[in-house]
Amino acid sequence: MNMPCPVQKGRPREFCVDQALTAALGVFWSKGYEGASLTDLTEAMGITRPSLYAAFGNKEALFKKAFDLYEREKLAYIQEALAAATVRGVAERLMRGNLAMLTEECTARGCLSVISSMACGAEAESVRSEVVARRAVWNAAVVERFERARAEGDLPDHIDPQGLSRLLSAMLQGISIQHGDGATKEQLEQLIDTSLALWPTAK
């Protein structure tokens, strides 16, 4: 949900920064960092290039601000999932939260972090590194939660929290990629149900 733009002193902007940033997020999400041209961005945001540079900096700075918005609005389910009572509950909330986010009517196909971390050009290397670093923070939080689960007896001793976290990450990325390839919500729900049926639990 967009926050109302605050009244600014001096010469007022000719556009709402929050709305423009939301529009930029939509472009990056649908086209990825490299695929999103400045023309694509300025047209979607309804501003000129000088206005973009004045308000957000360059394209990379704009992407980082858009990714901040993505984390706040689209990935809020991650913290909620980590608070689940069981490790299986964590996995289920993460996968179903990811699917719910991906299948919102206004959402582009695929996961922004997956799309942008696949950027391969030299110009996009710093962006790819930024996305990978942010994803590492989320993964570390999941590993910590899994380690606590094993210490509490909620996860079998022979299961490595780090390896299980990577498995879950692969599942989440797989859901995003298959959604981007056109898989239906019902098909992805079946994938989640099957994954949960195979999820390790303490006896």
PDB file of N, CA and C in Angstrom, residues 91-173:
ATOM      1  N   ALA A  91       8.639 -23.964   7.008  1.00  0.00           N
ATOM      2  CA  ALA A  91       8.742 -24.295   5.593  1.00  0.00           C
ATOM      3  C   ALA A  91       7.419 -24.073   4.872  1.00  0.00           C
ATOM      4  N   GLU A  92       6.323 -24.497   5.504  1.00  0.00           N
ATOM      5  CA  GLU A  92       5.020 -24.348   4.857  1.00  0.00           C
ATOM      6  C   GLU A  92       4.651 -22.874   4.679  1.00  0.00           C
ATOM      7  N   ARG A  93       4.871 -22.081   5.711  1.00  0.00           N
ATOM      8  CA  ARG A  93       4.523 -20.660   5.613  1.00  0.00           C
ATOM      9  C   ARG A  93       5.382 -19.949   4.572  1.00  0.00           C
ATOM     10  N   LEU A  94       6.654 -20.338   4.482  1.00  0.00           N
ATOM     11  CA  LEU A  94       7.526 -19.720   3.485  1.00  0.00           C
ATOM     12  C   LEU A  94       7.077 -20.070   2.066  1.00  0.00           C
ATOM     13  N   MET A  95       6.773 -21.344   1.845  1.00  0.00           N
ATOM     14  CA  MET A  95       6.372 -21.745   0.495  1.00  0.00           C
ATOM     15  C   MET A  95       5.001 -21.192   0.124  1.00  0.00           C
ATOM     16  N   ARG A  96       4.057 -21.260   1.043  1.00  0.00           N
ATOM     17  CA  ARG A  96       2.718 -20.749   0.728  1.00  0.00           C
ATOM     18  C   ARG A  96       2.720 -19.216   0.665  1.00  0.00           C
ATOM     19  N   GLY A  97       3.535 -18.582   1.480  1.00  0.00           N
ATOM     20  CA  GLY A  97       3.657 -17.132   1.405  1.00  0.00           C
ATOM     21  C   GLY A  97       4.272 -16.698   0.097  1.00  0.00           C
ATOM     22  N   ASN A  98       5.274 -17.438  -0.348  1.00  0.00           N
ATOM     23  CA  ASN A  98       5.911 -17.153  -1.635  1.00  0.00           C
ATOM     24  C   ASN A  98       4.906 -17.310  -2.768  1.00  0.00           C
ATOM     25  N   LEU A  99       4.119 -18.386  -2.719  1.00  0.00           N
ATOM     26  CA  LEU A  99       3.129 -18.623  -3.767  1.00  0.00           C
ATOM     27  C   LEU A  99       2.052 -17.538  -3.762  1.00  0.00           C
ATOM     28  N   ALA A 100       1.599 -17.146  -2.578  1.00  0.00           N
ATOM     29  CA  ALA A 100       0.573 -16.099  -2.490  1.00  0.00           C
ATOM     30  C   ALA A 100       1.091 -14.790  -3.075  1.00  0.00           C
ATOM     31  N   MET A 101       2.344 -14.477  -2.787  1.00  0.00           N
ATOM     32  CA  MET A 101       2.936 -13.258  -3.322  1.00  0.00           C
ATOM     33  C   MET A 101       3.049 -13.320  -4.839  1.00  0.00           C
ATOM     34  N   LEU A 102       3.461 -14.470  -5.360  1.00  0.00           N
ATOM     35  CA  LEU A 102       3.650 -14.621  -6.799  1.00  0.00           C
ATOM     36  C   LEU A 102       2.344 -14.595  -7.580  1.00  0.00           C
ATOM     37  N   THR A 103       1.268 -15.047  -6.945  1.00  0.00           N
ATOM     38  CA  THR A 103       0.004 -15.173  -7.665  1.00  0.00           C
ATOM     39  C   THR A 103      -0.945 -14.006  -7.416  1.00  0.00           C
ATOM     40  N   GLU A 104      -0.440 -12.940  -6.786  1.00  0.00           N
ATOM     41  CA  GLU A 104      -1.251 -11.739  -6.681  1.00  0.00           C
ATOM     42  C   GLU A 104      -1.556 -11.248  -8.095  1.00  0.00           C
ATOM     43  N   GLU A 105      -2.726 -10.689  -8.266  1.00  0.00           N
ATOM     44  CA  GLU A 105      -3.171 -10.284  -9.605  1.00  0.00           C
ATOM     45  C   GLU A 105      -2.234  -9.282 -10.252  1.00  0.00           C
ATOM     46  N   CYS A 106      -1.634  -8.413  -9.446  1.00  0.00           N
ATOM     47  CA  CYS A 106      -0.791  -7.351  -9.999  1.00  0.00           C
ATOM     48  C   CYS A 106       0.680  -7.724 -10.043  1.00  0.00           C
ATOM     49  N   THR A 107       1.010  -8.967  -9.716  1.00  0.00           N
ATOM     50  CA  THR A 107       2.400  -9.377  -9.623  1.00  0.00           C
ATOM     51  C   THR A 107       2.930  -9.885 -10.951  1.00  0.00           C
ATOM     52  N   ALA A 108       4.181  -9.511 -11.247  1.00  0.00           N
ATOM     53  CA  ALA A 108       4.833 -10.031 -12.446  1.00  0.00           C
ATOM     54  C   ALA A 108       5.214 -11.485 -12.223  1.00  0.00           C
ATOM     55  N   ARG A 109       5.515 -12.173 -13.302  1.00  0.00           N
ATOM     56  CA  ARG A 109       5.886 -13.584 -13.185  1.00  0.00           C
ATOM     57  C   ARG A 109       7.304 -13.712 -12.627  1.00  0.00           C
ATOM     58  N   GLY A 110       7.431 -14.617 -11.651  1.00  0.00           N
ATOM     59  CA  GLY A 110       8.748 -14.889 -11.106  1.00  0.00           C
ATOM     60  C   GLY A 110       9.075 -14.044  -9.888  1.00  0.00           C
ATOM     61  N   CYS A 111      10.196 -14.349  -9.267  1.00  0.00           N
ATOM     62  CA  CYS A 111      10.649 -13.671  -8.058  1.00  0.00           C
ATOM     63  C   CYS A 111      11.686 -12.625  -8.435  1.00  0.00           C
ATOM     64  N   LEU A 112      11.564 -11.421  -7.912  1.00  0.00           N
ATOM     65  CA  LEU A 112      12.484 -10.348  -8.273  1.00  0.00           C
ATOM     66  C   LEU A 112      13.923 -10.709  -7.946  1.00  0.00           C
ATOM     67  N   SER A 113      14.149 -11.339  -6.790  1.00  0.00           N
ATOM     68  CA  SER A 113      15.524 -11.671  -6.416  1.00  0.00           C
ATOM     69  C   SER A 113      16.116 -12.723  -7.336  1.00  0.00           C
ATOM     70  N   VAL A 114      15.295 -13.664  -7.807  1.00  0.00           N
ATOM     71  CA  VAL A 114      15.785 -14.681  -8.747  1.00  0.00           C
ATOM     72  C   VAL A 114      16.065 -14.051 -10.103  1.00  0.00           C
ATOM     73  N   ILE A 115      15.107 -13.239 -10.587  1.00  0.00           N
ATOM     74  CA  ILE A 115      15.257 -12.602 -11.891  1.00  0.00           C
ATOM     75  C   ILE A 115      16.522 -11.754 -11.932  1.00  0.00           C
ATOM     76  N   SER A 116      16.737 -10.946 -10.899  1.00  0.00           N
ATOM     77  CA  SER A 116      17.843  -9.998 -10.920  1.00  0.00           C
ATOM     78  C   SER A 116      19.179 -10.640 -10.575  1.00  0.00           C
ATOM     79  N   SER A 117      19.182 -11.730  -9.801  1.00  0.00           N
ATOM     80  CA  SER A 117      20.446 -12.389  -9.497  1.00  0.00           C
ATOM     81  C   SER A 117      20.977 -13.163 -10.691  1.00  0.00           C
ATOM     82  N   MET A 118      20.111 -13.371 -11.708  1.00  0.00           N
ATOM     83  CA  MET A 118      20.542 -14.038 -12.929  1.00  0.00           C
ATOM     84  C   MET A 118      21.195 -13.066 -13.911  1.00  0.00           C
ATOM     85  N   ALA A 119      21.228 -11.779 -13.559  1.00  0.00           N
ATOM     86  CA  ALA A 119      21.871 -10.796 -14.420  1.00  0.00           C
ATOM     87  C   ALA A 119      23.333 -11.186 -14.623  1.00  0.00           C
ATOM     88  N   CYS A 120      23.799 -11.115 -15.852  1.00  0.00           N
ATOM     89  CA  CYS A 120      25.134 -11.636 -16.128  1.00  0.00           C
ATOM     90  C   CYS A 120      26.082 -10.612 -16.732  1.00  0.00           C
ATOM     91  N   GLY A 121      25.595  -9.437 -17.131  1.00  0.00           N
ATOM     92  CA  GLY A 121      26.469  -8.444 -17.732  1.00  0.00           C
ATOM     93  C   GLY A 121      27.365  -7.789 -16.701  1.00  0.00           C
ATOM     94  N   ALA A 122      28.489  -7.230 -17.172  1.00  0.00           N
ATOM     95  CA  ALA A 122      29.432  -6.580 -16.266  1.00  0.00           C
ATOM     96  C   ALA A 122      28.781  -5.414 -15.537  1.00  0.00           C
ATOM     97  N   GLU A 123      27.903  -4.682 -16.235  1.00  0.00           N
ATOM     98  CA  GLU A 123      27.229  -3.535 -15.638  1.00  0.00           C
ATOM     99  C   GLU A 123      26.339  -3.953 -14.475  1.00  0.00           C
ATOM    100  N   ALA A 124      25.813  -5.165 -14.542  1.00  0.00           N
ATOM    101  CA  ALA A 124      24.858  -5.620 -13.526  1.00  0.00           C
ATOM    102  C   ALA A 124      25.508  -6.421 -12.403  1.00  0.00           C
ATOM    103  N   GLU A 125      26.821  -6.579 -12.417  1.00  0.00           N
ATOM    104  CA  GLU A 125      27.485  -7.415 -11.421  1.00  0.00           C
ATOM    105  C   GLU A 125      27.257  -6.898 -10.003  1.00  0.00           C
ATOM    106  N   SER A 126      27.328  -5.589  -9.812  1.00  0.00           N
ATOM    107  CA  SER A 126      27.124  -5.049  -8.468  1.00  0.00           C
ATOM    108  C   SER A 126      25.692  -5.261  -8.003  1.00  0.00           C
ATOM    109  N   VAL A 127      24.742  -5.214  -8.936  1.00  0.00           N
ATOM    110  CA  VAL A 127      23.346  -5.470  -8.598  1.00  0.00           C
ATOM    111  C   VAL A 127      23.165  -6.926  -8.211  1.00  0.00           C
ATOM    112  N   ARG A 128      23.752  -7.835  -8.989  1.00  0.00           N
ATOM    113  CA  ARG A 128      23.666  -9.258  -8.676  1.00  0.00           C
ATOM    114  C   ARG A 128      24.254  -9.527  -7.291  1.00  0.00           C
ATOM    115  N   SER A 129      25.396  -8.897  -7.002  1.00  0.00           N
ATOM    116  CA  SER A 129      26.042  -9.085  -5.700  1.00  0.00           C
ATOM    117  C   SER A 129      25.157  -8.569  -4.574  1.00  0.00           C
ATOM    118  N   GLU A 130      24.487  -7.444  -4.808  1.00  0.00           N
ATOM    119  CA  GLU A 130      23.580  -6.874  -3.812  1.00  0.00           C
ATOM    120  C   GLU A 130      22.435  -7.830  -3.508  1.00  0.00           C
ATOM    121  N   VAL A 131      21.837  -8.383  -4.565  1.00  0.00           N
ATOM    122  CA  VAL A 131      20.708  -9.296  -4.388  1.00  0.00           C
ATOM    123  C   VAL A 131      21.154 -10.562  -3.671  1.00  0.00           C
ATOM    124  N   VAL A 132      22.295 -11.104  -4.070  1.00  0.00           N
ATOM    125  CA  VAL A 132      22.818 -12.320  -3.441  1.00  0.00           C
ATOM    126  C   VAL A 132      23.103 -12.068  -1.960  1.00  0.00           C
ATOM    127  N   ALA A 133      23.662 -10.897  -1.633  1.00  0.00           N
ATOM    128  CA  ALA A 133      23.975 -10.573  -0.241  1.00  0.00           C
ATOM    129  C   ALA A 133      22.702 -10.462   0.598  1.00  0.00           C
ATOM    130  N   ARG A 134      21.664  -9.853   0.034  1.00  0.00           N
ATOM    131  CA  ARG A 134      20.405  -9.728   0.779  1.00  0.00           C
ATOM    132  C   ARG A 134      19.771 -11.099   0.981  1.00  0.00           C
ATOM    133  N   ARG A 135      19.841 -11.943  -0.039  1.00  0.00           N
ATOM    134  CA  ARG A 135      19.262 -13.275   0.092  1.00  0.00           C
ATOM    135  C   ARG A 135      20.028 -14.077   1.140  1.00  0.00           C
ATOM    136  N   ALA A 136      21.339 -13.825   1.259  1.00  0.00           N
ATOM    137  CA  ALA A 136      22.148 -14.528   2.256  1.00  0.00           C
ATOM    138  C   ALA A 136      21.682 -14.189   3.671  1.00  0.00           C
ATOM    139  N   VAL A 137      21.212 -12.965   3.871  1.00  0.00           N
ATOM    140  CA  VAL A 137      20.707 -12.562   5.191  1.00  0.00           C
ATOM    141  C   VAL A 137      19.453 -13.364   5.533  1.00  0.00           C
ATOM    142  N   TRP A 138      18.560 -13.498   4.560  1.00  0.00           N
ATOM    143  CA  TRP A 138      17.340 -14.290   4.791  1.00  0.00           C
ATOM    144  C   TRP A 138      17.702 -15.744   5.075  1.00  0.00           C
ATOM    145  N   ASN A 139      18.628 -16.278   4.273  1.00  0.00           N
ATOM    146  CA  ASN A 139      19.025 -17.682   4.448  1.00  0.00           C
ATOM    147  C   ASN A 139      19.643 -17.918   5.824  1.00  0.00           C
ATOM    148  N   ALA A 140      20.440 -16.953   6.291  1.00  0.00           N
ATOM    149  CA  ALA A 140      21.072 -17.086   7.606  1.00  0.00           C
ATOM    150  C   ALA A 140      20.013 -17.134   8.701  1.00  0.00           C
ATOM    151  N   ALA A 141      18.957 -16.348   8.544  1.00  0.00           N
ATOM    152  CA  ALA A 141      17.879 -16.357   9.537  1.00  0.00           C
ATOM    153  C   ALA A 141      17.169 -17.707   9.551  1.00  0.00           C
ATOM    154  N   VAL A 142      17.001 -18.312   8.374  1.00  0.00           N
ATOM    155  CA  VAL A 142      16.367 -19.624   8.286  1.00  0.00           C
ATOM    156  C   VAL A 142      17.262 -20.684   8.919  1.00  0.00           C
ATOM    157  N   VAL A 143      18.559 -20.635   8.648  1.00  0.00           N
ATOM    158  CA  VAL A 143      19.493 -21.597   9.237  1.00  0.00           C
ATOM    159  C   VAL A 143      19.457 -21.502  10.758  1.00  0.00           C
ATOM    160  N   GLU A 144      19.466 -20.294  11.272  1.00  0.00           N
ATOM    161  CA  GLU A 144      19.412 -20.094  12.726  1.00  0.00           C
ATOM    162  C   GLU A 144      18.139 -20.702  13.309  1.00  0.00           C
ATOM    163  N   ARG A 145      17.031 -20.532  12.600  1.00  0.00           N
ATOM    164  CA  ARG A 145      15.754 -21.099  13.073  1.00  0.00           C
ATOM    165  C   ARG A 145      15.804 -22.623  13.045  1.00  0.00           C
ATOM    166  N   PHE A 146      16.413 -23.199  12.015  1.00  0.00           N
ATOM    167  CA  PHE A 146      16.515 -24.652  11.906  1.00  0.00           C
ATOM    168  C   PHE A 146      17.455 -25.216  12.969  1.00  0.00           C
ATOM    169  N   GLU A 147      18.512 -24.482  13.273  1.00  0.00           N
ATOM    170  CA  GLU A 147      19.433 -24.926  14.326  1.00  0.00           C
ATOM    171  C   GLU A 147      18.721 -24.963  15.680  1.00  0.00           C
ATOM    172  N   ARG A 148      17.900 -23.962  15.921  1.00  0.00           N
ATOM    173  CA  ARG A 148      17.127 -23.943  17.162  1.00  0.00           C
ATOM    174  C   ARG A 148      16.140 -25.102  17.202  1.00  0.00           C
ATOM    175  N   ALA A 149      15.547 -25.398  16.048  1.00  0.00           N
ATOM    176  CA  ALA A 149      14.597 -26.509  15.981  1.00  0.00           C
ATOM    177  C   ALA A 149      15.280 -27.835  16.300  1.00  0.00           C
ATOM    178  N   ARG A 150      16.492 -28.012  15.797  1.00  0.00           N
ATOM    179  CA  ARG A 150      17.206 -29.264  16.083  1.00  0.00           C
ATOM    180  C   ARG A 150      17.574 -29.341  17.564  1.00  0.00           C
ATOM    181  N   ALA A 151      17.975 -28.215  18.136  1.00  0.00           N
ATOM    182  CA  ALA A 151      18.324 -28.197  19.564  1.00  0.00           C
ATOM    183  C   ALA A 151      17.105 -28.485  20.432  1.00  0.00           C
ATOM    184  N   GLU A 152      15.930 -28.092  19.970  1.00  0.00           N
ATOM    185  CA  GLU A 152      14.692 -28.306  20.722  1.00  0.00           C
ATOM    186  C   GLU A 152      14.067 -29.665  20.453  1.00  0.00           C
ATOM    187  N   GLY A 153      14.679 -30.461  19.553  1.00  0.00           N
ATOM    188  CA  GLY A 153      14.153 -31.780  19.241  1.00  0.00           C
ATOM    189  C   GLY A 153      13.057 -31.778  18.193  1.00  0.00           C
ATOM    190  N   ASP A 154      12.882 -30.664  17.515  1.00  0.00           N
ATOM    191  CA  ASP A 154      11.849 -30.565  16.487  1.00  0.00           C
ATOM    192  C   ASP A 154      12.370 -30.995  15.113  1.00  0.00           C
ATOM    193  N   LEU A 155      13.676 -31.237  15.035  1.00  0.00           N
ATOM    194  CA  LEU A 155      14.312 -31.659  13.792  1.00  0.00           C
ATOM    195  C   LEU A 155      15.272 -32.799  14.106  1.00  0.00           C
ATOM    196  N   PRO A 156      15.274 -33.861  13.299  1.00  0.00           N
ATOM    197  CA  PRO A 156      16.175 -34.986  13.579  1.00  0.00           C
ATOM    198  C   PRO A 156      17.639 -34.548  13.658  1.00  0.00           C
ATOM    199  N   ASP A 157      18.400 -35.180  14.528  1.00  0.00           N
ATOM    200  CA  ASP A 157      19.800 -34.805  14.735  1.00  0.00           C
ATOM    201  C   ASP A 157      20.652 -34.964  13.480  1.00  0.00           C
ATOM    202  N   HIS A 158      20.277 -35.922  12.611  1.00  0.00           N
ATOM    203  CA  HIS A 158      21.118 -36.169  11.437  1.00  0.00           C
ATOM    204  C   HIS A 158      20.869 -35.168  10.302  1.00  0.00           C
ATOM    205  N   ILE A 159      19.882 -34.296  10.457  1.00  0.00           N
ATOM    206  CA  ILE A 159      19.585 -33.305   9.424  1.00  0.00           C
ATOM    207  C   ILE A 159      20.427 -32.058   9.649  1.00  0.00           C
ATOM    208  N   ASP A 160      21.183 -31.661   8.640  1.00  0.00           N
ATOM    209  CA  ASP A 160      22.031 -30.476   8.731  1.00  0.00           C
ATOM    210  C   ASP A 160      21.201 -29.216   8.451  1.00  0.00           C
ATOM    211  N   PRO A 161      21.111 -28.291   9.387  1.00  0.00           N
ATOM    212  CA  PRO A 161      20.315 -27.077   9.178  1.00  0.00           C
ATOM    213  C   PRO A 161      20.733 -26.291   7.940  1.00  0.00           C
ATOM    214  N   GLN A 162      22.031 -26.225   7.687  1.00  0.00           N
ATOM    215  CA  GLN A 162      22.517 -25.494   6.517  1.00  0.00           C
ATOM    216  C   GLN A 162      22.033 -26.162   5.229  1.00  0.00           C
ATOM    217  N   GLY A 163      22.175 -27.473   5.171  1.00  0.00           N
ATOM    218  CA  GLY A 163      21.735 -28.196   3.979  1.00  0.00           C
ATOM    219  C   GLY A 163      20.229 -28.116   3.793  1.00  0.00           C
ATOM    220  N   LEU A 164      19.482 -28.186   4.907  1.00  0.00           N
ATOM    221  CA  LEU A 164      18.021 -28.106   4.821  1.00  0.00           C
ATOM    222  C   LEU A 164      17.586 -26.713   4.354  1.00  0.00           C
ATOM    223  N   SER A 165      18.313 -25.692   4.805  1.00  0.00           N
ATOM    224  CA  SER A 165      18.019 -24.331   4.368  1.00  0.00           C
ATOM    225  C   SER A 165      18.234 -24.185   2.865  1.00  0.00           C
ATOM    226  N   ARG A 166      19.301 -24.797   2.357  1.00  0.00           N
ATOM    227  CA  ARG A 166      19.567 -24.731   0.915  1.00  0.00           C
ATOM    228  C   ARG A 166      18.487 -25.487   0.135  1.00  0.00           C
ATOM    229  N   LEU A 167      18.034 -26.589   0.685  1.00  0.00           N
ATOM    230  CA  LEU A 167      16.955 -27.333   0.040  1.00  0.00           C
ATOM    231  C   LEU A 167      15.691 -26.483  -0.034  1.00  0.00           C
ATOM    232  N   LEU A 168      15.357 -25.833   1.066  1.00  0.00           N
ATOM    233  CA  LEU A 168      14.178 -24.977   1.085  1.00  0.00           C
ATOM    234  C   LEU A 168      14.331 -23.814   0.105  1.00  0.00           C
ATOM    235  N   SER A 169      15.528 -23.239   0.061  1.00  0.00           N
ATOM    236  CA  SER A 169      15.781 -22.146  -0.884  1.00  0.00           C
ATOM    237  C   SER A 169      15.583 -22.616  -2.317  1.00  0.00           C
ATOM    238  N   ALA A 170      16.050 -23.834  -2.606  1.00  0.00           N
ATOM    239  CA  ALA A 170      15.877 -24.390  -3.953  1.00  0.00           C
ATOM    240  C   ALA A 170      14.393 -24.593  -4.266  1.00  0.00           C
ATOM    241  N   MET A 171      13.632 -25.021  -3.263  1.00  0.00           N
ATOM    242  CA  MET A 171      12.190 -25.195  -3.458  1.00  0.00           C
ATOM    243  C   MET A 171      11.522 -23.857  -3.773  1.00  0.00           C
ATOM    244  N   LEU A 172      11.884 -22.826  -2.995  1.00  0.00           N
ATOM    245  CA  LEU A 172      11.290 -21.509  -3.194  1.00  0.00           C
ATOM    246  C   LEU A 172      11.643 -20.938  -4.568  1.00  0.00           C
ATOM    247  N   GLN A 173      12.898 -21.097  -4.948  1.00  0.00           N
ATOM    248  CA  GLN A 173      13.315 -20.619  -6.263  1.00  0.00           C
ATOM    249  C   GLN A 173      12.624 -21.421  -7.361  1.00  0.00           C
TER     250      GLN A 173
END
